[in-house]
Amino acid sequence: MASASSPKSRPGLLDGLDPEQRAAACAPRGPVCVLAGAGTGKTRTITHRIAHLVRSGHVAAGQVLAVTFTTRAAGEMRTRLRGLGVDAAQALTFHAAARRQLRYFWPQVVGDRPWELLENKFRYISQAANKAGLGTETELLRDLASEIEWSKASLVSPDDYPAVAARTQRDTPAPASQVAEVYRNYEKVKNAAQVLDFDDLLLHATAVLEEHTVVAQEFRERYRCFVVDEYQDVTPLQQRLLDAWLGGRDDLTVVGDANQTIYSFGGASPRPLLEFTRRFPEATVVRLERDYRSTPEVVALANQVIGAARGRPAGSRLKLIGQRPSGPVPRFAEYDDETAEAAAVARRIRDLLDSGVTASEIAVLYRVNAQSEAYEQALAELGIPYLVRGGERFFARAEVRQAMSALRMASTDADTGELVTRVRSVLAKVGLTDQPPAGGAAKERWDALLSIVELAEELASTVDDADLPRFVAELEQRATAQHPPTVEGITLASLHAAKGLEWDAVFLVGLAEGTMPILHADGDDAAIEEERRLFYVGVTRAREHLSLSWALARTSGNRRNRRRSRFLYGLIPEDHPAARVARSQQPKQSGNKARCRVCGGPLPETLDIKLGRCSRCPSNVDEQLLEKLKSWRGERSRELKVPAFVVFTDATLVAIAEQRPTDDTALCAISGIGATKLERFGAEVLDVVRASVGS
Ligand code: ATP
Ligand code: MG
């Protein structure tokens, strides 16, 4: 292991890391891979590694390029890097990095033919579909657009598409040959209009580096050290760009968690992460298990959620160990309808605020953006400020653009006043009043301007001599990287957008079948597993307070025909009112009161009752494990000379094979397993499960 403090590194920098994190941070330049679970300090480790390499003189800050996947996460990384005093290191999304490189190198390789970025591709997709003889309904266009995005991210050309689609058994939105045709047409119309879509940024940036030696040389002179966060979600296209950046060098640090792969539908794969050492056999590999983010209560739930995942690849079966002091137990709540759910969540948020939790430390996370509306309303009714994420368009807002140009002009003045006062007075000219306007669009504009002032306050508090030109530069950097400021308010965000982030209090809402997991994942095992990982990402965002809720109907008065998410199965504690249904899974005397152990709905059919779940509800049974459990039970019952069901009933074995518990707590959560059974058979059952889960 490398020594903790190199002579030149400033004392203190690595003090905030544990020994494994430090080993990764101090590893010599060259390939490093950190494979670890949520909240174990991966992002913290890489930012410290960058700071350490810079401070000890191994690399200049400007030669470092760190990439991640969401604009928020990139912004978070920049903030952390600035906190460590390495402002000049670049932290961007793959797209932002590619866009910047393309802007820079385009004139050199293409000349002055300009290009524009295509923000909305629907018009072109529609033309392309029409030309291919397909309909242009919104839903079909959306599916075609995602299919084209997947193809580009997977480096599949229109010509290759039909064969690849057949080989990988893709669920194509139209016959594969027609999708290929739409894809081909789309590229044509887009090229004719001289616009590039998001994937083109990566494709062209890669091509420029691969095909132009001079450009590649200049680039490689400039950037020498690469870092990738959330590497489990890299697409073949992004990997190719990364390889073009490296150009055969190996100064690459990657960190990730295969259990948080949530973009496979877009072509991403954890394989490059899991196979990193195959590519770089000499790599320093570090595994982290200590979870510094969440209370042991949240960690236990997270372990249970991911413990139930199927087909986890080797190398991703790490178990988190909570490091924080104990906190409140996660809350579960069922509501009649979504409005009631949102109102209750808003009231609970009010209580948290009253008890001293800061608004920006609270998040409501949902599966699809359309779910935000109910929460916006409920929070507005209680006068609680909120912010809807996906706010990437911040810098495109008219008042923000005006504000930036006013600030830019003012920054050339000789006037040197205190930064925040100057920013306020400049923004007053573009509409920032002392008191907020009543509401609506005017209030939104005002909020946007105020968040610029808050950014100035943030800069003034972290950088001693921050002046207006410095602030303008910071704003411009954020705008290029599309990193909007955080506003003091509750965060409303989709689970996808929440990746890499953390809050003191997290509300996971709308946990009903059809929403979580999303309807179109049903019947597709791989898609269900991706939904489960998304749920896991949600659970692991919480530091302390975690609340999980669902509603049985969409609006009040509607039939309460929704079912709670299958992922909640086995998570709800025994003494919880919502667990009643889970406990009544035993087929015994309860007769018509028996309820489905997956969704909690009533079980009318005898067979359903025996299974303990509706025939509509998905079975999650690991058949191989069930077989192994049965054969273990056979041996035991022969040994003990008792009938098999005395050891465990079929229903219990099925439940074990569904939940695959890997520790006592999870095992006990299964109905039919009390203290006596646990003591007699617990260890053996866990061995069978572990052997099977681990195989
Ligand atoms: P994710 O997989 O969700 O992206 P991560 O592994 O990147 O998580 P971080 O965000 O780096 O985790 O760290 C989680 C939290 O734990 C952060 O608040 C971080 O500051 C804190 N933390 C990490 N390591 C330590 C440590 N050694 N001591 C104290 N706090 C730590
Ligand atoms: Mg992280």
XYZ file of C-alpha atoms and ligand atoms in Angstrom:
727
model
C 0.000 0.000 0.000
C 1.264 3.496 -0.802
C 2.227 5.608 2.172
C -0.520 7.807 3.504
C 1.212 11.097 3.130
C 3.768 11.817 0.497
C 6.332 14.342 1.691
C 5.046 17.067 -0.565
C 1.351 16.634 0.152
C -0.051 19.218 2.519
C -0.807 17.650 5.862
C -4.446 17.018 6.503
C -5.633 16.388 2.972
C -5.900 12.647 3.399
C -6.849 12.666 7.067
C -10.517 12.491 6.206
C -10.128 9.148 4.422
C -10.131 5.637 5.826
C -7.204 3.316 5.007
C -8.776 1.783 1.885
C -9.914 5.138 0.545
C -6.444 6.476 1.216
C -4.862 3.569 -0.645
C -6.890 4.519 -3.711
C -6.223 8.228 -3.281
C -2.463 7.757 -2.896
C -1.925 5.056 -5.503
C 0.740 6.088 -7.991
C -0.346 7.448 -11.360
C -1.751 4.664 -13.493
C -4.878 2.543 -13.500
C -6.945 2.551 -10.317
C -10.342 0.963 -9.808
C -12.624 1.487 -6.839
C -15.471 -1.008 -6.705
C -17.792 -0.117 -3.914
C -21.351 0.358 -2.774
C -23.409 3.466 -2.315
C -22.260 6.012 0.235
C -18.857 4.410 0.777
C -17.008 7.515 -0.307
C -16.142 6.759 -3.932
C -16.703 10.306 -5.084
C -14.916 11.576 -2.016
C -11.988 9.268 -2.741
C -11.530 10.389 -6.334
C -11.753 14.081 -5.531
C -9.118 13.550 -2.845
C -7.036 11.524 -5.268
C -7.109 14.384 -7.750
C -6.185 16.886 -5.026
C -3.411 14.624 -3.786
C -1.912 14.093 -7.255
C -2.021 17.827 -7.881
C -0.625 18.897 -4.539
C 2.172 16.389 -4.591
C 3.183 17.667 -8.010
C 2.403 14.517 -10.001
C 0.080 16.328 -12.343
C -1.080 19.898 -12.915
C -4.720 20.543 -12.025
C -5.420 21.700 -15.565
C -4.276 18.337 -16.922
C -6.969 16.444 -15.068
C -10.261 15.586 -16.703
C -12.888 14.043 -14.458
C -16.147 12.870 -15.984
C -19.428 11.664 -14.667
C -22.954 11.150 -15.942
C -25.322 13.801 -14.709
C -24.873 17.540 -14.649
C -25.754 17.634 -10.978
C -23.132 15.031 -10.146
C -20.528 16.916 -12.181
C -21.452 20.074 -10.311
C -21.157 18.256 -7.016
C -17.691 17.078 -8.006
C -16.617 20.597 -8.944
C -17.842 21.939 -5.620
C -15.889 19.251 -3.773
C -12.765 19.893 -5.865
C -13.003 23.581 -5.158
C -13.326 22.790 -1.471
C -10.013 20.925 -1.785
C -8.402 23.845 -3.572
C -8.101 22.294 -7.043
C -10.319 24.645 -9.036
C -8.506 24.121 -12.299
C -9.318 20.413 -12.591
C -12.143 19.875 -15.040
C -15.203 17.966 -13.840
C -17.796 17.534 -16.561
C -20.320 15.126 -17.954
C -19.149 13.107 -20.959
C -21.427 15.236 -23.105
C -20.203 18.562 -21.803
C -16.589 17.457 -22.248
C -17.206 16.254 -25.798
C -19.080 19.422 -26.671
C -16.258 21.583 -25.435
C -13.606 19.593 -27.288
C -15.623 19.670 -30.464
C -16.114 23.436 -30.296
C -12.385 23.807 -29.876
C -11.190 21.403 -32.547
C -13.970 21.775 -35.123
C -12.516 24.832 -36.909
C -9.181 23.043 -37.155
C -10.576 19.870 -38.741
C -13.777 20.929 -40.473
C -13.236 24.609 -41.073
C -15.757 27.352 -40.567
C -18.855 25.345 -41.433
C -20.751 25.851 -38.180
C -22.849 23.355 -36.259
C -25.684 23.748 -33.863
C -26.735 21.418 -31.120
C -30.104 19.819 -31.646
C -32.068 20.226 -28.429
C -35.233 18.550 -29.613
C -34.987 15.849 -32.225
C -38.697 15.050 -32.601
C -39.231 17.068 -35.748
C -36.459 15.152 -37.502
C -37.555 11.793 -36.152
C -41.059 12.547 -37.355
C -39.833 13.359 -40.882
C -37.671 10.253 -40.886
C -40.516 8.014 -39.721
C -42.861 9.465 -42.259
C -40.363 8.810 -45.058
C -40.034 5.227 -43.892
C -43.777 4.787 -44.129
C -44.345 4.698 -40.381
C -46.883 6.609 -38.323
C -45.930 9.714 -36.410
C -47.822 9.242 -33.145
C -45.957 10.732 -30.216
C -45.485 7.421 -28.487
C -44.000 5.713 -31.538
C -41.713 8.687 -32.194
C -40.514 8.585 -28.621
C -39.761 4.868 -28.894
C -37.989 5.346 -32.219
C -35.935 8.168 -30.734
C -34.841 6.001 -27.797
C -34.045 3.137 -30.123
C -31.821 5.398 -32.227
C -30.184 6.744 -29.073
C -29.539 3.200 -27.892
C -28.034 2.292 -31.268
C -25.725 5.271 -31.296
C -24.680 4.731 -27.689
C -24.024 1.083 -28.544
C -22.046 1.978 -31.681
C -24.540 0.224 -33.935
C -24.960 1.735 -37.404
C -28.261 1.741 -39.347
C -26.912 -1.010 -41.600
C -25.990 -3.216 -38.661
C -29.134 -2.507 -36.692
C -31.376 -5.348 -37.964
C -28.756 -8.020 -37.297
C -27.876 -6.664 -33.862
C -31.532 -6.285 -32.924
C -32.145 -9.909 -33.902
C -29.077 -11.195 -32.089
C -29.834 -9.319 -28.867
C -33.575 -9.981 -29.101
C -34.445 -6.314 -28.847
C -38.005 -5.361 -28.378
C -38.103 -3.098 -31.434
C -40.782 -0.385 -31.753
C -41.375 -1.386 -35.410
C -39.937 -4.139 -37.650
C -36.150 -3.855 -37.351
C -35.621 -3.068 -41.034
C -37.986 -0.121 -40.710
C -36.330 1.138 -37.553
C -33.036 0.986 -39.451
C -34.604 2.994 -42.243
C -35.887 5.653 -39.834
C -32.433 5.782 -38.255
C -30.803 6.232 -41.692
C -33.313 8.924 -42.720
C -32.888 10.715 -39.428
C -29.125 10.931 -39.877
C -29.644 12.282 -43.398
C -32.094 15.061 -42.514
C -30.058 15.990 -39.491
C -26.837 16.233 -41.465
C -28.549 18.278 -44.146
C -29.670 20.746 -41.511
C -26.115 20.891 -40.084
C -27.198 20.053 -36.589
C -25.722 17.540 -34.162
C -27.642 15.603 -31.566
C -26.223 14.756 -28.139
C -24.767 11.439 -29.250
C -23.133 13.079 -32.258
C -21.109 15.203 -29.859
C -19.478 12.052 -28.551
C -19.233 10.370 -31.939
C -17.583 13.369 -33.575
C -15.292 14.139 -30.673
C -14.127 10.516 -30.834
C -13.690 10.606 -34.585
C -11.696 13.838 -34.446
C -9.252 12.308 -31.963
C -9.071 9.001 -33.787
C -8.552 10.459 -37.229
C -6.495 13.594 -36.691
C -3.096 12.892 -35.238
C -2.221 16.537 -34.728
C -5.401 17.203 -32.810
C -4.933 14.041 -30.783
C -1.392 15.095 -29.926
C -2.494 18.529 -28.812
C -5.289 17.035 -26.724
C -3.046 14.457 -25.095
C -0.468 17.120 -24.278
C -3.185 19.040 -22.511
C -4.915 16.206 -20.592
C -2.918 13.546 -18.854
C -4.985 12.189 -16.051
C -8.536 10.845 -16.371
C -11.067 10.029 -13.725
C -14.522 8.515 -14.255
C -17.179 8.484 -11.553
C -20.226 6.178 -11.802
C -18.289 4.057 -14.279
C -20.917 1.277 -14.025
C -23.071 3.279 -16.414
C -20.601 3.755 -19.262
C -21.869 3.121 -22.783
C -19.716 1.654 -25.569
C -19.701 5.103 -27.193
C -18.489 6.823 -24.032
C -15.892 4.104 -23.549
C -14.659 4.684 -27.069
C -14.325 8.413 -26.393
C -12.500 7.647 -23.166
C -10.123 5.379 -25.089
C -9.558 8.143 -27.617
C -8.694 10.511 -24.774
C -6.292 8.004 -23.287
C -4.681 7.170 -26.620
C -3.018 4.056 -25.201
C -2.038 5.683 -21.899
C -3.196 4.197 -18.626
C -3.570 7.137 -16.274
C -7.164 6.293 -15.509
C -9.067 6.101 -12.242
C -12.550 4.616 -12.351
C -15.055 4.209 -9.547
C -18.455 2.624 -9.581
C -21.005 0.277 -8.157
C -22.537 -2.365 -10.419
C -25.575 -2.413 -8.137
C -26.343 1.118 -9.242
C -26.402 0.443 -12.971
C -29.544 2.264 -14.044
C -28.968 3.078 -17.686
C -28.693 -0.336 -19.351
C -31.834 0.510 -21.294
C -29.757 3.259 -22.896
C -26.899 0.912 -23.760
C -24.794 1.273 -20.592
C -23.037 -1.713 -19.079
C -21.123 -2.354 -15.848
C -18.816 -4.700 -17.720
C -15.927 -2.264 -18.268
C -15.969 -1.620 -14.508
C -16.106 -5.279 -13.554
C -13.511 -6.235 -16.154
C -11.169 -3.345 -15.493
C -8.410 -5.577 -14.148
C -8.601 -7.786 -17.190
C -7.754 -4.760 -19.275
C -5.261 -3.347 -16.778
C -3.836 -6.313 -14.845
C -1.473 -4.034 -12.936
C -4.305 -1.794 -11.682
C -4.634 -0.851 -8.045
C -8.020 -2.229 -7.000
C -9.778 -1.040 -3.882
C -13.040 -2.231 -2.396
C -14.902 -0.161 0.150
C -17.597 -1.468 2.463
C -18.089 1.200 5.081
C -21.118 3.325 4.413
C -20.508 6.836 5.732
C -23.654 8.333 4.326
C -26.543 6.573 5.980
C -27.666 5.421 9.401
C -27.482 1.672 10.103
C -31.277 1.608 9.776
C -31.133 2.900 6.209
C -28.132 0.704 5.423
C -29.947 -2.423 6.638
C -32.876 -1.659 4.372
C -30.564 -0.966 1.441
C -28.785 -4.287 1.973
C -32.107 -6.051 2.005
C -33.259 -4.370 -1.202
C -30.156 -5.261 -3.138
C -29.874 -8.659 -1.437
C -33.053 -9.605 -3.279
C -31.562 -8.778 -6.683
C -31.204 -11.597 -9.192
C -28.166 -12.430 -11.236
C -25.798 -9.971 -9.603
C -22.423 -10.283 -11.262
C -19.453 -11.442 -9.219
C -17.679 -8.457 -7.756
C -20.889 -6.631 -6.997
C -22.022 -8.552 -3.961
C -20.501 -6.232 -1.431
C -22.511 -5.597 1.661
C -22.626 -2.153 3.212
C -21.664 -1.626 6.832
C -23.210 1.480 8.353
C -20.769 3.804 10.139
C -23.098 6.487 11.398
C -24.857 6.509 14.728
C -28.272 4.961 14.839
C -31.223 7.018 13.581
C -34.957 6.766 13.042
C -36.325 3.597 11.465
C -37.505 3.962 7.866
C -41.191 4.796 7.607
C -43.660 2.960 5.424
C -47.084 4.349 4.608
C -49.992 3.376 2.406
C -52.583 5.943 1.236
C -55.948 5.793 -0.453
C -54.927 8.003 -3.350
C -52.038 10.069 -4.680
C -53.419 13.365 -3.431
C -53.613 12.007 0.094
C -50.092 10.619 -0.255
C -48.717 13.968 -1.436
C -50.545 15.889 1.289
C -49.198 13.561 3.976
C -45.663 13.822 2.594
C -45.926 17.630 2.595
C -47.126 17.611 6.226
C -44.285 15.354 7.224
C -41.848 17.686 5.463
C -43.326 20.583 7.415
C -42.609 18.648 10.647
C -39.038 17.954 9.569
C -38.511 21.632 8.758
C -39.957 22.566 12.144
C -37.601 20.161 13.823
C -34.633 21.909 12.218
C -33.895 19.950 9.016
C -32.901 22.385 6.243
C -35.126 22.531 3.167
C -32.263 21.802 0.771
C -31.544 18.653 2.783
C -34.917 17.110 1.928
C -35.843 15.358 -1.309
C -38.928 13.759 -2.767
C -37.911 11.179 -5.360
C -40.175 9.571 -7.911
C -39.957 7.250 -10.885
C -41.317 9.529 -13.642
C -41.327 13.302 -13.894
C -45.096 13.497 -14.248
C -45.340 12.479 -10.599
C -43.902 15.816 -9.464
C -47.118 17.738 -10.013
C -49.025 16.361 -7.018
C -46.050 17.187 -4.797
C -45.625 20.667 -6.219
C -49.230 21.375 -5.352
C -49.148 19.852 -1.902
C -45.959 21.720 -0.991
C -47.247 24.995 -2.430
C -50.392 24.648 -0.319
C -48.283 24.528 2.809
C -46.087 27.377 1.564
C -42.987 25.154 1.412
C -40.414 26.217 -1.220
C -39.363 23.513 -3.640
C -37.286 23.029 -6.718
C -38.012 20.603 -9.508
C -34.845 18.917 -10.724
C -34.182 18.328 -14.311
C -33.715 22.110 -13.970
C -30.861 21.821 -16.457
C -32.449 24.530 -18.540
C -31.626 27.140 -15.923
C -29.027 28.879 -18.055
C -31.379 28.945 -21.036
C -33.950 31.072 -19.187
C -34.358 34.545 -20.639
C -33.833 36.383 -17.334
C -30.732 34.324 -16.567
C -29.224 35.127 -19.953
C -30.035 38.815 -19.426
C -28.551 38.698 -15.959
C -25.375 37.103 -17.263
C -24.861 39.650 -19.978
C -25.485 42.490 -17.500
C -22.948 40.963 -15.118
C -20.460 40.434 -17.922
C -20.689 44.103 -18.877
C -20.416 45.258 -15.290
C -17.360 43.068 -14.744
C -15.292 45.235 -17.067
C -15.929 48.325 -14.876
C -13.170 49.457 -12.609
C -15.561 49.480 -9.666
C -14.443 47.072 -6.946
C -17.146 46.725 -4.386
C -18.064 43.732 -2.297
C -19.132 40.921 -4.656
C -22.623 40.151 -3.376
C -23.647 43.826 -3.169
C -22.423 44.409 -6.702
C -24.252 41.376 -8.050
C -27.451 42.496 -6.336
C -27.246 45.979 -7.775
C -26.572 44.710 -11.303
C -29.473 42.258 -11.070
C -31.786 44.967 -9.760
C -31.549 46.442 -13.267
C -32.887 43.249 -14.815
C -35.751 42.836 -12.390
C -34.537 41.651 -8.979
C -36.717 43.477 -6.464
C -36.225 43.393 -2.693
C -39.483 41.615 -2.077
C -40.626 38.645 -4.154
C -43.599 39.175 -6.489
C -46.844 37.410 -5.592
C -46.446 34.254 -7.659
C -46.616 32.648 -11.068
C -44.073 33.300 -13.784
C -42.892 36.580 -12.199
C -42.025 34.752 -8.991
C -40.188 32.070 -10.960
C -38.087 34.729 -12.689
C -37.390 36.390 -9.378
C -36.339 33.058 -7.852
C -33.967 32.456 -10.749
C -32.312 35.846 -10.247
C -32.114 35.315 -6.522
C -30.333 32.018 -7.016
C -27.642 33.889 -8.941
C -27.174 36.119 -5.894
C -26.943 32.989 -3.762
C -24.244 31.640 -6.051
C -22.330 34.877 -5.496
C -22.749 34.428 -1.741
C -21.473 30.873 -2.015
C -18.414 31.978 -3.966
C -17.727 34.880 -1.586
C -17.835 32.492 1.350
C -15.431 29.959 -0.142
C -12.965 32.165 -2.005
C -11.384 35.058 -0.093
C -10.860 37.619 -2.816
C -13.727 36.680 -5.104
C -14.554 39.583 -7.428
C -17.035 40.150 -10.224
C -14.847 38.912 -13.104
C -14.152 35.740 -11.155
C -17.866 35.293 -10.511
C -18.733 35.813 -14.164
C -16.125 33.236 -15.124
C -17.674 30.821 -12.630
C -21.155 31.424 -14.050
C -19.909 30.873 -17.566
C -18.215 27.681 -16.564
C -21.434 26.475 -14.961
C -23.439 27.448 -18.004
C -21.158 25.471 -20.323
C -21.354 22.557 -17.963
C -25.080 23.128 -17.446
C -24.743 23.124 -13.677
C -27.615 25.129 -12.236
C -27.327 26.549 -8.733
C -29.019 24.876 -5.811
C -31.881 26.887 -4.477
C -32.923 26.703 -0.860
C -35.958 24.461 -1.192
C -37.156 20.875 -1.172
C -35.738 18.919 -4.095
C -38.269 17.159 -6.304
C -36.404 14.810 -8.618
C -36.650 11.602 -10.551
C -34.691 8.648 -9.204
C -32.435 8.770 -12.247
C -31.529 12.388 -11.551
C -30.784 11.609 -7.894
C -27.816 9.393 -8.659
C -24.671 10.261 -6.718
C -26.480 12.791 -4.509
C -27.545 12.673 -0.870
C -30.018 14.348 1.487
C -30.766 14.155 5.220
C -34.355 13.187 4.490
C -35.579 11.265 1.455
C -39.167 10.472 0.509
C -39.540 7.659 -1.990
C -43.065 8.105 -3.242
C -45.468 6.359 -5.590
C -44.106 2.899 -4.815
C -46.945 1.089 -6.543
C -46.810 -1.595 -9.226
C -46.895 -0.014 -12.667
C -44.910 2.993 -11.450
C -42.157 1.277 -9.476
C -41.366 -0.996 -11.231
C -42.561 0.890 -14.276
C -45.273 -0.824 -16.270
C -43.223 -1.596 -19.355
C -40.618 -3.470 -17.312
C -43.168 -6.086 -16.372
C -42.451 -9.529 -17.742
C -38.844 -8.678 -18.598
C -36.511 -9.963 -15.887
C -33.616 -7.739 -16.853
C -35.831 -4.664 -16.872
C -37.249 -5.553 -13.469
C -33.735 -5.895 -12.081
C -32.860 -2.470 -13.440
C -35.947 -1.069 -11.694
C -34.832 -2.737 -8.495
C -31.414 -1.082 -8.780
C -33.140 2.234 -9.342
C -35.110 1.665 -6.158
C -31.814 0.836 -4.430
C -30.320 4.097 -5.687
C -33.317 5.877 -4.130
C -33.003 4.165 -0.747
C -29.288 4.879 -0.551
C -29.704 8.643 -1.080
C -30.956 9.088 2.500
C -28.605 10.037 5.291
C -31.073 9.767 8.119
C -34.799 9.979 7.464
C -36.220 7.627 4.894
C -39.868 7.381 4.054
C -41.437 4.953 1.588
C -45.019 5.412 0.487
C -47.580 4.356 -2.090
C -51.217 4.978 -2.923
C -53.926 2.497 -3.845
C -55.692 4.775 -6.344
C -54.682 7.694 -8.492
C -57.365 10.130 -7.482
C -59.845 10.063 -4.658
C -63.040 8.229 -5.548
C -61.208 5.999 -8.019
C -61.218 2.289 -7.381
C -58.400 1.347 -5.050
C -57.027 -1.194 -7.453
C -53.345 -0.401 -7.290
C -50.916 -2.728 -5.666
C -47.894 -1.783 -3.656
C -44.526 -2.300 -5.306
C -43.192 -5.835 -5.295
C -39.877 -4.398 -4.103
C -41.454 -3.627 -0.733
C -42.056 -7.260 -0.132
C -40.237 -8.370 2.999
C -39.119 -4.837 3.897
C -42.066 -3.739 5.998
C -41.536 -4.591 9.662
C -43.888 -7.114 11.249
C -45.491 -4.694 13.670
C -46.371 -2.156 10.999
C -50.052 -1.776 10.032
C -49.170 -2.123 6.361
C -47.476 -5.431 7.153
C -50.756 -7.081 8.076
C -51.149 -8.217 4.536
C -47.630 -9.507 4.401
C -48.218 -11.655 7.466
C -51.454 -13.090 6.206
C -49.644 -14.715 3.326
C -49.898 -18.089 5.045
C -52.639 -20.009 3.328
C -54.005 -21.485 6.573
C -57.414 -20.788 8.106
C -57.619 -17.167 7.070
C -59.671 -18.384 4.069
C -60.995 -15.515 2.028
C -59.006 -13.053 4.142
C -55.756 -14.326 2.627
C -53.833 -11.636 0.807
C -51.168 -11.598 -1.839
C -47.714 -11.380 -0.342
C -46.464 -9.388 -3.317
C -49.132 -6.756 -3.724
C -51.287 -7.064 -0.604
C -54.480 -7.570 -2.635
C -57.108 -10.176 -1.625
C -56.646 -13.739 -2.891
C -59.861 -15.225 -4.198
C -58.545 -18.409 -5.851
C -57.428 -21.479 -3.969
C -54.305 -21.787 -6.038
C -53.451 -18.145 -5.400
C -53.888 -18.760 -1.712
C -51.533 -21.694 -1.836
C -48.966 -19.674 -3.720
C -49.526 -16.801 -1.364
C -49.732 -14.378 -4.252
C -52.095 -13.514 -7.097
C -51.439 -15.327 -10.313
C -51.092 -11.846 -11.900
C -48.363 -10.931 -9.482
C -44.865 -11.757 -10.553
C -43.146 -14.673 -9.001
C -39.680 -13.833 -7.968
C -38.687 -17.324 -7.033
C -35.156 -18.396 -7.658
C -36.050 -21.857 -8.889
C -32.576 -23.283 -8.501
C -32.379 -22.049 -4.957
C -35.803 -23.501 -4.212
C -34.588 -26.880 -5.426
C -31.521 -26.666 -3.218
C -33.610 -25.631 -0.229
C -35.957 -28.534 -0.793
C -33.152 -31.029 -1.003
C -31.603 -29.589 2.174
C -35.013 -29.878 3.868
C -35.312 -33.496 2.699
C -31.957 -34.374 4.270
C -32.807 -32.630 7.488
C -36.237 -34.176 7.833
C -34.790 -37.641 7.238
C -32.106 -36.985 9.830
C -34.571 -35.654 12.374
C -37.158 -38.275 11.418
C -39.894 -35.675 11.081
C -42.116 -34.781 8.131
C -40.601 -32.151 5.839
C -43.133 -29.449 6.683
C -42.034 -29.567 10.319
C -38.672 -28.241 9.165
C -40.171 -25.603 6.878
C -43.430 -25.408 4.952
C -43.369 -25.093 1.188
C -44.664 -21.540 1.509
C -41.715 -20.613 3.705
C -39.206 -22.184 1.335
C -40.805 -20.303 -1.556
C -40.544 -17.088 0.425
C -36.869 -17.791 1.130
C -36.235 -18.537 -2.536
C -37.946 -15.277 -3.441
C -36.230 -13.028 -0.969
C -32.889 -14.743 -0.742
C -32.080 -13.412 2.713
C -28.382 -13.370 3.504
C -28.478 -12.557 7.193
C -30.522 -13.294 10.295
C -32.506 -10.079 10.122
C -33.629 -10.688 6.580
C -34.361 -14.321 7.344
C -36.482 -13.409 10.367
C -38.431 -10.943 8.273
C -39.896 -13.931 6.452
C -43.184 -15.033 7.838
C -43.000 -18.546 9.315
C -39.503 -18.106 10.689
C -39.465 -17.365 14.385
C -36.719 -17.488 16.990
C -36.791 -21.287 17.358
C -36.516 -21.973 13.627
C -33.837 -19.343 13.355
C -31.782 -20.963 16.070
C -32.219 -24.505 14.758
C -31.902 -23.968 11.042
C -30.975 -20.337 10.444
C -27.253 -20.809 9.844
C -27.779 -23.758 7.493
C -30.459 -22.022 5.464
C -28.301 -18.940 5.146
C -25.420 -21.122 3.955
C -27.618 -22.637 1.263
C -28.811 -19.173 0.197
C -25.358 -17.633 0.253
C -23.860 -20.474 -1.720
C -26.573 -20.108 -4.296
C -26.563 -16.301 -4.458
C -22.801 -16.383 -4.648
C -22.652 -18.979 -7.404
P -22.678 6.962 -4.425
O -22.444 5.531 -4.836
O -24.062 7.155 -3.940
O -22.234 7.930 -5.461
P -20.178 7.433 -3.018
O -19.513 6.122 -2.789
O -19.686 8.264 -4.120
O -21.760 7.207 -3.111
P -19.690 9.754 -1.397
O -20.754 10.617 -1.918
O -18.278 10.015 -1.804
O -20.066 8.229 -1.641
O -19.716 9.727 0.196
C -20.929 9.579 0.896
C -20.928 10.461 2.126
O -20.035 9.943 3.105
C -20.459 11.873 1.830
O -21.188 12.762 2.628
C -19.004 11.828 2.242
O -18.517 13.098 2.580
C -19.044 10.900 3.439
N -17.767 10.190 3.631
C -17.135 9.399 2.735
N -15.994 8.900 3.243
C -15.883 9.381 4.495
C -14.914 9.240 5.546
N -13.820 8.486 5.394
N -15.155 9.890 6.697
C -16.255 10.647 6.851
N -17.201 10.836 5.911
C -17.025 10.211 4.744
Mg -20.628 9.051 -5.805
